[in-house]
Short mmCIF file of C-alpha atoms in Angstrom, two decimals:
data_model
loop_
_atom_site.label_atom_id
_atom_site.label_comp_id
_atom_site.label_asym_id
_atom_site.label_seq_id
_atom_site.Cartn_x
_atom_site.Cartn_y
_atom_site.Cartn_z
CA MET A 1 35.53 -69.53 -74.71
CA ALA A 2 38.31 -68.68 -72.31
CA ALA A 3 35.87 -66.58 -70.29
CA LEU A 4 33.47 -69.45 -70.14
CA LEU A 5 36.16 -71.79 -68.94
CA GLY A 6 37.12 -69.24 -66.42
CA LEU A 7 33.56 -69.03 -65.25
CA LEU A 8 33.31 -72.80 -64.79
CA PHE A 9 36.53 -72.74 -62.89
CA PHE A 10 35.12 -70.02 -60.67
CA GLN A 11 32.01 -71.93 -59.99
CA GLY A 12 33.93 -75.04 -59.32
CA THR A 13 36.12 -73.47 -56.67
CA THR A 14 33.40 -71.52 -54.88
CA LYS A 15 30.68 -74.13 -54.78
CA PRO A 16 31.74 -75.79 -51.46
CA GLU A 17 31.77 -72.38 -49.80
CA ASP A 18 28.27 -71.57 -51.12
CA LYS A 19 26.82 -74.76 -49.79
CA ALA A 20 28.20 -74.12 -46.36
CA THR A 21 26.89 -70.60 -46.17
CA SER A 22 23.46 -71.18 -47.67
CA SER A 23 22.32 -73.52 -44.98
CA HIS A 24 23.66 -71.02 -42.47
CA LEU A 25 21.75 -68.24 -44.29
CA ALA A 26 18.33 -69.97 -43.70
CA PHE A 27 18.56 -69.49 -40.01
CA SER A 28 20.63 -66.32 -39.70
CA PRO A 29 20.24 -62.86 -41.12
CA ASP A 30 23.98 -62.67 -41.48
CA MET A 31 25.24 -62.42 -45.03
CA PRO A 32 27.59 -64.95 -46.58
CA ALA A 33 31.13 -63.61 -46.92
CA ASN A 34 31.21 -63.99 -50.72
CA ILE A 35 28.00 -61.84 -51.10
CA LYS A 36 29.40 -59.25 -48.66
CA ALA A 37 32.60 -58.98 -50.67
CA ILE A 38 30.75 -58.23 -53.90
CA VAL A 39 28.30 -55.85 -52.27
CA ASP A 40 31.18 -53.89 -50.52
CA GLN A 41 32.99 -53.56 -53.80
CA LYS A 42 30.23 -52.98 -56.28
CA CYS A 43 27.05 -51.75 -54.52
CA TYR A 44 27.77 -50.25 -51.10
CA GLY A 45 29.30 -47.04 -52.53
CA CYS A 46 25.82 -45.74 -53.34
CA HIS A 47 23.61 -47.99 -51.23
CA ASN A 48 24.64 -47.05 -47.71
CA ALA A 49 23.22 -44.88 -44.90
CA GLU A 50 25.57 -41.95 -45.54
CA SER A 51 25.22 -42.10 -49.30
CA LYS A 52 25.09 -38.74 -51.15
CA ASN A 53 23.15 -40.57 -53.86
CA GLU A 54 19.68 -39.93 -52.46
CA LYS A 55 17.85 -42.23 -54.83
CA GLY A 56 20.26 -45.05 -54.30
CA LYS A 57 19.96 -44.65 -50.53
CA ALA A 58 16.18 -44.51 -50.67
CA LYS A 59 15.84 -47.61 -52.85
CA LEU A 60 18.29 -49.73 -50.84
CA ASP A 61 20.29 -48.81 -47.73
CA TRP A 62 22.64 -51.73 -47.07
CA ASP A 63 23.27 -50.70 -43.42
CA ALA A 64 19.45 -50.73 -42.79
CA PHE A 65 19.15 -54.00 -44.72
CA GLU A 66 21.49 -55.90 -42.48
CA ALA A 67 19.66 -54.53 -39.40
CA SER A 68 16.13 -55.30 -40.68
CA LYS A 69 13.88 -58.21 -39.84
CA LYS A 70 13.80 -61.38 -41.75
CA ALA A 71 10.60 -60.77 -43.77
CA LYS A 72 11.92 -57.33 -44.77
CA GLN A 73 15.19 -58.87 -45.86
CA MET A 74 13.42 -61.40 -47.94
CA ALA A 75 11.33 -58.70 -49.67
CA THR A 76 14.48 -56.64 -50.36
CA LYS A 77 16.23 -59.64 -51.78
CA GLY A 78 13.35 -60.18 -54.09
CA LYS A 79 13.66 -56.58 -55.30
CA ILE A 80 17.41 -56.95 -55.64
CA ALA A 81 16.89 -60.01 -57.81
CA GLU A 82 14.36 -58.16 -59.97
CA ALA A 83 16.74 -55.16 -60.50
CA LEU A 84 19.60 -57.55 -61.32
CA GLU A 85 17.59 -59.68 -63.75
CA ALA A 86 16.46 -56.60 -65.55
CA GLY A 87 20.12 -55.48 -65.83
CA GLU A 88 19.36 -52.21 -64.03
CA MET A 89 22.21 -52.31 -61.54
CA PRO A 90 24.73 -50.89 -61.44
CA PRO A 91 23.05 -48.17 -63.62
CA ALA A 92 24.27 -47.76 -67.19
CA LYS A 93 24.82 -44.00 -66.55
CA PHE A 94 27.05 -44.77 -63.57
CA LEU A 95 29.08 -47.25 -65.59
CA GLU A 96 29.74 -44.69 -68.31
CA ASN A 97 32.13 -42.92 -65.89
CA LYS A 98 33.12 -46.03 -63.92
CA PRO A 99 33.19 -48.99 -66.31
CA GLU A 100 35.14 -51.09 -63.78
CA GLY A 101 32.08 -50.95 -61.50
CA LYS A 102 30.22 -53.40 -63.78
CA LEU A 103 29.43 -56.80 -62.25
CA THR A 104 31.32 -59.70 -63.80
CA GLU A 105 29.24 -62.60 -64.98
CA ALA A 106 30.33 -64.67 -62.06
CA GLU A 107 29.48 -61.92 -59.60
CA LEU A 108 26.10 -61.47 -61.15
CA ALA A 109 25.42 -65.15 -60.99
CA THR A 110 26.47 -65.26 -57.38
CA LEU A 111 24.28 -62.38 -56.41
CA LEU A 112 21.32 -63.80 -58.27
CA GLU A 113 21.71 -67.22 -56.65
CA TRP A 114 21.75 -65.49 -53.25
CA SER A 115 18.93 -63.00 -53.86
CA ALA A 116 16.57 -65.14 -56.00
CA GLY A 117 17.59 -68.48 -54.59
CA LYS A 118 18.47 -69.47 -58.19
CA LYS A 119 20.75 -72.29 -59.01
CA LYS A 120 23.67 -71.38 -61.24
CA SER A 121 23.30 -72.82 -64.69
CA ASN A 122 26.20 -75.04 -65.74
CA MET B 1 -19.55 -16.51 -87.92
CA LYS B 2 -16.94 -14.63 -85.78
CA GLY B 3 -13.52 -15.85 -84.95
CA TRP B 4 -14.37 -17.12 -81.47
CA GLN B 5 -17.34 -18.99 -82.90
CA TYR B 6 -15.10 -20.85 -85.30
CA LEU B 7 -12.79 -21.66 -82.50
CA LEU B 8 -15.54 -22.97 -80.29
CA SER B 9 -17.07 -25.13 -82.98
CA GLY B 10 -13.58 -26.45 -83.66
CA ILE B 11 -13.18 -27.47 -80.02
CA VAL B 12 -16.60 -29.09 -79.90
CA LEU B 13 -15.89 -31.00 -83.11
CA ILE B 14 -12.60 -32.27 -81.80
CA ALA B 15 -14.22 -33.25 -78.46
CA LEU B 16 -16.80 -35.30 -80.46
CA VAL B 17 -14.34 -36.89 -82.79
CA ILE B 18 -12.00 -38.14 -80.09
CA GLN B 19 -14.94 -40.11 -78.64
CA LEU B 20 -14.60 -42.35 -81.68
CA VAL B 21 -11.00 -43.32 -80.90
CA PRO B 22 -11.22 -46.91 -79.83
CA GLY B 23 -10.08 -47.59 -76.31
CA GLU B 24 -11.49 -49.85 -73.58
CA LEU B 25 -11.60 -49.51 -69.86
CA PRO B 26 -10.27 -52.55 -68.05
CA SER B 27 -13.07 -55.08 -67.20
CA THR B 28 -14.38 -55.43 -63.68
CA GLU B 29 -15.18 -58.54 -61.68
CA ILE B 30 -16.95 -58.63 -58.33
CA ASN B 31 -16.33 -62.33 -57.56
CA ASN B 32 -12.65 -62.75 -56.78
CA PRO B 33 -11.85 -65.97 -54.82
CA GLY B 34 -8.17 -64.98 -54.50
CA ASP B 35 -8.85 -61.59 -53.01
CA LEU B 36 -6.65 -60.25 -50.24
CA ILE B 37 -9.46 -59.33 -47.88
CA GLU B 38 -11.11 -62.73 -48.40
CA SER B 39 -7.87 -64.38 -47.34
CA GLY B 40 -8.36 -63.10 -43.82
CA ILE B 41 -5.00 -61.42 -43.34
CA VAL B 42 -6.63 -57.95 -42.99
CA SER B 43 -8.53 -56.52 -40.08
CA ILE B 44 -11.93 -55.08 -40.75
CA GLU B 45 -10.65 -51.57 -40.13
CA VAL B 46 -7.74 -51.85 -42.58
CA ALA B 47 -9.98 -53.67 -45.13
CA GLY B 48 -12.29 -50.69 -45.18
CA LEU B 49 -9.36 -48.30 -45.80
CA LEU B 50 -7.99 -50.46 -48.59
CA ARG B 51 -11.41 -50.65 -50.21
CA THR B 52 -12.01 -46.92 -50.18
CA SER B 53 -8.48 -45.78 -50.94
CA CYS B 54 -6.86 -48.53 -53.11
CA TYR B 55 -9.37 -50.91 -54.60
CA ASP B 56 -10.53 -48.57 -57.39
CA CYS B 57 -7.22 -49.07 -59.17
CA HIS B 58 -5.55 -52.02 -57.41
CA SER B 59 -8.33 -54.59 -57.73
CA ASN B 60 -10.79 -55.97 -60.29
CA GLU B 61 -13.59 -54.16 -58.45
CA THR B 62 -13.03 -50.73 -60.08
CA LYS B 63 -15.98 -48.34 -59.77
CA PHE B 64 -15.66 -46.23 -62.89
CA PRO B 65 -17.10 -42.68 -62.54
CA TRP B 66 -19.25 -41.34 -65.47
CA TYR B 67 -16.43 -39.18 -66.86
CA SER B 68 -14.19 -42.21 -67.18
CA TYR B 69 -16.30 -43.15 -70.20
CA VAL B 70 -15.56 -39.77 -71.82
CA ALA B 71 -12.37 -39.19 -73.87
CA PRO B 72 -9.80 -37.99 -73.12
CA PHE B 73 -10.32 -38.83 -69.44
CA SER B 74 -11.19 -42.44 -70.39
CA TRP B 75 -7.61 -42.85 -71.85
CA LEU B 76 -6.02 -41.62 -68.60
CA VAL B 77 -8.27 -43.83 -66.41
CA ALA B 78 -7.78 -46.87 -68.58
CA LYS B 79 -3.98 -46.55 -68.57
CA ASP B 80 -3.77 -45.82 -64.81
CA VAL B 81 -6.02 -48.71 -63.84
CA LYS B 82 -4.26 -51.12 -66.17
CA ASP B 83 -0.85 -50.13 -64.85
CA ALA B 84 -2.01 -50.24 -61.28
CA ARG B 85 -3.43 -53.75 -61.51
CA LYS B 86 -0.28 -54.94 -63.15
CA GLU B 87 1.83 -53.57 -60.29
CA LEU B 88 -0.51 -54.79 -57.53
CA ASN B 89 -3.94 -56.39 -57.84
CA PHE B 90 -5.56 -57.26 -54.54
CA SER B 91 -8.17 -59.40 -56.29
CA VAL B 92 -5.50 -61.98 -57.28
CA TRP B 93 -3.51 -61.82 -54.05
CA GLN B 94 -3.56 -65.54 -53.47
CA ASP B 95 -1.90 -66.12 -56.83
CA TYR B 96 1.23 -64.25 -55.80
CA ASP B 97 4.05 -66.36 -54.43
CA MET B 98 5.64 -65.58 -51.09
CA VAL B 99 8.32 -63.34 -52.38
CA GLU B 100 5.92 -61.42 -54.58
CA LYS B 101 3.65 -60.88 -51.60
CA LEU B 102 6.58 -59.66 -49.45
CA LYS B 103 7.74 -57.25 -52.24
CA LYS B 104 4.29 -55.83 -52.58
CA LEU B 105 3.63 -55.48 -48.86
CA ASP B 106 7.02 -53.74 -48.52
CA ASP B 107 6.11 -51.40 -51.35
CA ILE B 108 2.73 -50.65 -49.72
CA SER B 109 4.36 -49.76 -46.47
CA ILE B 110 6.93 -47.44 -48.19
CA GLU B 111 4.53 -45.76 -50.63
CA VAL B 112 1.74 -45.18 -48.11
CA ARG B 113 4.13 -43.92 -45.48
CA GLU B 114 5.72 -41.43 -47.91
CA GLY B 115 2.34 -40.24 -49.31
CA GLU B 116 3.03 -41.54 -52.79
CA MET B 117 -0.12 -43.65 -52.57
CA PRO B 118 -2.97 -43.12 -53.08
CA MET B 119 -1.89 -40.91 -55.98
CA PRO B 120 -2.64 -37.17 -55.38
CA ILE B 121 -4.23 -36.89 -58.80
CA TYR B 122 -6.75 -39.49 -57.71
CA THR B 123 -7.48 -38.12 -54.22
CA ALA B 124 -7.92 -34.61 -55.72
CA ILE B 125 -11.12 -35.93 -57.34
CA HIS B 126 -11.99 -38.79 -55.06
CA THR B 127 -11.69 -36.85 -51.82
CA SER B 128 -13.15 -39.75 -49.76
CA ALA B 129 -10.08 -41.81 -50.64
CA LYS B 130 -7.73 -39.36 -48.87
CA LEU B 131 -5.95 -40.88 -45.91
CA SER B 132 -5.24 -39.14 -42.64
CA ASP B 133 -1.87 -39.61 -40.94
CA ALA B 134 -3.42 -42.02 -38.45
CA GLN B 135 -4.99 -44.02 -41.31
CA ARG B 136 -1.68 -44.15 -43.12
CA GLN B 137 0.01 -45.40 -40.01
CA LEU B 138 -2.65 -48.15 -39.66
CA ILE B 139 -1.92 -49.39 -43.25
CA VAL B 140 1.83 -49.21 -42.83
CA GLN B 141 1.74 -51.14 -39.55
CA TRP B 142 -0.62 -53.69 -41.10
CA ALA B 143 1.65 -54.19 -44.10
CA GLU B 144 4.73 -54.68 -41.93
CA ASP B 145 2.94 -57.17 -39.67
CA ALA B 146 1.45 -59.07 -42.65
CA MET B 147 5.01 -59.54 -44.04
CA ASP B 148 5.85 -61.65 -40.95
CA ILE B 149 2.63 -63.63 -41.26
CA VAL B 150 3.29 -64.35 -44.95
CA VAL B 151 6.74 -65.73 -44.01
CA GLU B 152 5.30 -67.81 -41.14
CA GLU B 153 2.56 -69.23 -43.31
CA ASP B 154 5.13 -70.22 -45.90
CA GLU B 155 7.31 -71.97 -43.30
CA GLU B 156 4.35 -73.87 -41.93
CA SER B 157 3.34 -75.09 -45.40
CA GLY B 158 6.93 -76.44 -45.76
CA PRO B 159 9.90 -75.25 -47.70
CA GLU B 160 9.24 -75.67 -51.46
CA GLU B 161 12.87 -75.86 -52.52
CA GLY B 162 16.41 -75.33 -51.37
#
């Protein structure tokens, strides 16, 4: 219950920022700051151009993503949404050694809203 | 009978009995109004490559060779074609939404570039489906260009939501 209330509070406070950035996103390949913050903390460690995790790098290289064209970014976002919806990321094996790497419910909702264009459920 | 004769009759018997295991090849359909090539997004050259190297598995127009009716090959063919169509079916291309199309085109460019597709187990038997480096490059370039076209078409038809 407390977690639920906390989530509502989080949504309430971040909504104005989301609105401002989503219209900006439609015309610009730049990522919203709130997405970038989550990605830097929870995804970028494996999904970057210098990553030693070959599979992670091959599936999604965040440095290449930011530099890629619009259609490619949209395709990648679709794949990100798919992996997140299936609960595949971050991988369960990775979380065994690094449980703090798990996405919080609010982070997951934010990433899904961005990648799948989904509205958060209230 | 000698030992090897028993063994041989055993193998023949097993080969006959497994033919009775029920299993069906995915059905085929020649008339596909939602087909990718029908949609006009593919040049004649690339359409030819897709037809010879991809359509046997990734469309409803599968041409099953004779051995695909014989177990145990039939099981393998049935499973591969079923999985392939689920992943990407050019015959129902128009039914995919924009993001689905983009994801599939992106996958095509990656898998064809890296030689993952067509599957080596398939081209080993269907040698005419083998792609040269130049042919691979043609498909990759087409897929990447088509992604831009898909986005443009979607924008022209108006934003659906958001």
